[in-house]
Amino acid sequence: MASVFEYAPAPESRSVVDIAPSYGLFIDGEFAEAADGKVFKTVSPSTEEVLSEVAQAGEADVDRAVKAARKAFEKWSALPGSERAKFLFRIARIIQERSRELAVLETLDNGKPIKETRDADLPLVAAHFFYYAGWADKLDHAGFGANPRPLGVAGQVIPWNFPLLMLAWKIAPALATGNTVVLKPAETTPLSALFFADICRQAGLPKGVVNILPGYGDAGAALVAHPDVNKVAFTGSTAVGKEIARTVAGTRKKLTLELGGKGANIVFDDAPIDQAVEGIVTGIFFNQGQVCCAGSRLLVQESIQDELLDSLKRRLSTLRLGDPLDKNTDIGAINSAEQLARITALAERGEAEGAERWSPACELPGSGYWFAPTLFTNVTQAHTIARDEIFGPVLSVLTFRTPDEAVAKANNTQYGLSAGIWTEKGSRILAVANKLRAGVVWSNTFNKFDPTSPFGGYKESGFGREGGRHGLEAYLDV
Amino acid sequence: MSEKTEKTEPRLSVFKTYKLYVGGKFPRSESGRVYEVTDSKGKWLANAPRSSRKDARDAVVAARKAFGGWSGATAYNRGQILYRVAEMLEGRREQFVREVADAEGLTKPKAAAVVDATIDRWVWYAGWTDKIAQVTGGANPVAGPYFNLSSPEPTGVVAVLAPQESSFLGLVSVVAPVIATGNTAVVIASERSPLPALSLAEVLATSDVPGGVVNVLSGRTAEIAAPLAAHQDVNAIDLAGADEALAKELEIAAADNLKRVLRPQAVDYFETPGIERMTAFLETKTVWHPTGSLGASGSSY
């Protein structure tokens, strides 16, 4: 479909952020080289430009960081909650002040559109620190008994899809409850965590309370296995989550896992179609579908399938893919060549298994990692694309006739993270939400987040909750 | 006269054939095996069924089948049924005092104290069924026009390795919290002292607890636990009755489908429990809905 309006480019300025040519590991309040001197490059997924060279943590660095965190734990956990609270409030405020800088940085390093980092990620990052700051001096009232105790050193491993937001989800409750932290950001998106280290410095956070170790899976594995780590928190793939569960077996380490999903977005025949279409688009094309709670399976009631798909295709044709720094961009770059290859392979598998593939007319930039928004129809439950998490902008459409069938199909997955329900009938929302085995159910909306609201999965989507009062439990000895 | 001679002979007692409890029925073990159960002084008490992997799998099928109805029952209804269990236990108090005394080598008064505490434990959990959601759930004040509620839900089928030493109070202390919240359970009785657990099954069968909600297996704990920990249709496992080595092995197996694992810990079963044994097997579901509210400036009276 030819565009009615041509949009002039509206790029956000890169000048708000200074990226240094190289960064170290952040251990005990100092930036340091890796013990073995290893470094790796981080690139901008939209251009493949090298942004910076970053120290690559190894086992010796993990040990050093855990020791620093252990040493800092004594004083940090003994601080009155009201003092810890003030540190967290400071961090929240500095994040707000520097949010444009961080948004641009995140977009450069991750490839997601600036409108998402600016309007979704950063406000939520600040809000998480603000929310948990307020808990630090009220833990006696959190429902976990009087005087609940911190666990000690928290080893945290986070993914590349929401680098700074996942950091906030992990660090804010850990610090509020009196734990100290060693965090390993993903190898493709280390920069915002390193900028966060600078925010800790600005806030005057005591040395060793937060340690940041950019690196690969081996550093994460060493951190998880370190005998002096008391708590392990991981967000990422289900396969790695299972590996971590095996590693901590037989230890006293407390474990929370936020893993994959294959969320069902269920649209009933009485749903407000235009709103549902917006929700479907948000559900699967937000952050190029690289979202664990993405609504990657559309379950549409058979009687409205044609109408809904026509609307959806029309809407998809208006999405703009391109420069993530452009304020008008809806679809940015895929995070890495590796991830692009994975998405490409799964989409090809979908075609090979007989599902019908459709994408809007969409020109992909010449450099960088790109994948057009893609929709599959004629999908059955047996198809790989209906079962495996794709973690990309690929939507599988299935149909159903009755609410019971919708529930059965929605629950027919190893995962149980998120689901959506679209109907005007309140009793149907509640009846269906009640039967869905998923940690988050959005009705007549999708992909909404808030620091006061617990998030986490059933089944193989992991265990534990992040956010809200429930999120405190993961970091307390209860 | 023959009548007179009968009176001088001591009466031959009737032994009880102890059986498993699966899906509301009392089968013998599929394996056809039994093992000798003795009291603390080594005196033979009975033969208990020695469950097999197949018995464990059958129990999971029964527990899964019962899950929908039990988790869907109202919390009030579950509370009524749990209280009914306490009533039935009270009626059989003397039997359990004898069995616990034999099983654990306790004096009659000490065994009586254990049984009383056990009955009180059922009553305690009966009162929790309709309160746990209020304590662990709630409304989240999100920054936007959304109605957002978090509620606890049972995680599903829970495999329970009952404590080895406390054959009755310990057993009830780990089973009641699992089912109070709407889960269904496959329970492995104390290996050395399984008889109170097998008799408890008879109480459950006559207490309105639907068949399959609690399934009781006796035998070698390690042998029965292994297939349960690896079972893809078991959602959680309580390792209370496992030693350190077994607990680690089972926890590794449990990682295959990311079962919720409650590790063994030192517990004084006479103490009033906290709510951790319930929350360990609860999920939190958060439901969002737009409210359409316009904010403070958007409406007026």
Short mmCIF file of C-alpha atoms in Angstrom, two decimals, chain B residues 14-21 26-29 31-39 42-51 99 102 189-199 202 217-220:
data_model
loop_
_atom_site.label_atom_id
_atom_site.label_comp_id
_atom_site.label_asym_id
_atom_site.label_seq_id
_atom_site.Cartn_x
_atom_site.Cartn_y
_atom_site.Cartn_z
CA VAL B 14 -7.47 -59.20 63.00
CA PHE B 15 -4.51 -57.73 61.18
CA LYS B 16 -5.04 -54.81 58.91
CA THR B 17 -3.86 -55.01 55.32
CA TYR B 18 -2.43 -51.58 54.65
CA LYS B 19 -2.94 -50.31 51.10
CA LEU B 20 -2.04 -47.31 48.99
CA TYR B 21 -4.49 -44.48 48.45
CA PHE B 26 -7.20 -48.24 48.02
CA PRO B 27 -5.17 -50.33 45.60
CA ARG B 28 -2.35 -52.68 46.40
CA SER B 29 0.94 -51.71 44.82
CA SER B 31 4.40 -54.15 41.83
CA GLY B 32 2.88 -56.66 44.21
CA ARG B 33 5.69 -55.88 46.64
CA VAL B 34 5.50 -55.15 50.35
CA TYR B 35 8.05 -54.39 53.02
CA GLU B 36 8.10 -55.08 56.73
CA VAL B 37 7.25 -52.23 59.03
CA THR B 38 8.44 -52.58 62.61
CA ASP B 39 8.09 -50.50 65.71
CA GLY B 42 12.02 -54.01 65.92
CA LYS B 43 8.69 -55.76 66.57
CA TRP B 44 6.80 -56.49 63.33
CA LEU B 45 3.75 -54.25 62.94
CA ALA B 46 2.53 -54.84 59.42
CA ASN B 47 3.52 -55.18 55.83
CA ALA B 48 3.25 -51.94 53.91
CA PRO B 49 2.96 -51.71 50.13
CA ARG B 50 6.25 -50.91 48.41
CA SER B 51 5.17 -48.61 45.62
CA GLU B 99 -0.17 -46.01 65.64
CA ASP B 102 4.20 -47.67 67.78
CA ALA B 189 4.85 -41.49 53.46
CA SER B 190 7.73 -41.75 55.91
CA GLU B 191 9.72 -44.75 54.75
CA ARG B 192 10.26 -46.30 58.18
CA SER B 193 6.89 -45.32 59.66
CA PRO B 194 4.29 -45.27 56.90
CA LEU B 195 1.33 -46.66 58.83
CA PRO B 196 -0.11 -43.42 60.25
CA ALA B 197 -0.05 -41.97 56.72
CA LEU B 198 -1.85 -44.98 55.27
CA SER B 199 -4.46 -44.72 58.00
CA GLU B 202 -8.80 -43.78 55.30
CA LEU B 217 2.21 -43.92 48.53
CA SER B 218 4.41 -45.96 50.82
CA GLY B 219 7.72 -47.61 50.08
CA ARG B 220 11.29 -46.49 49.45
#
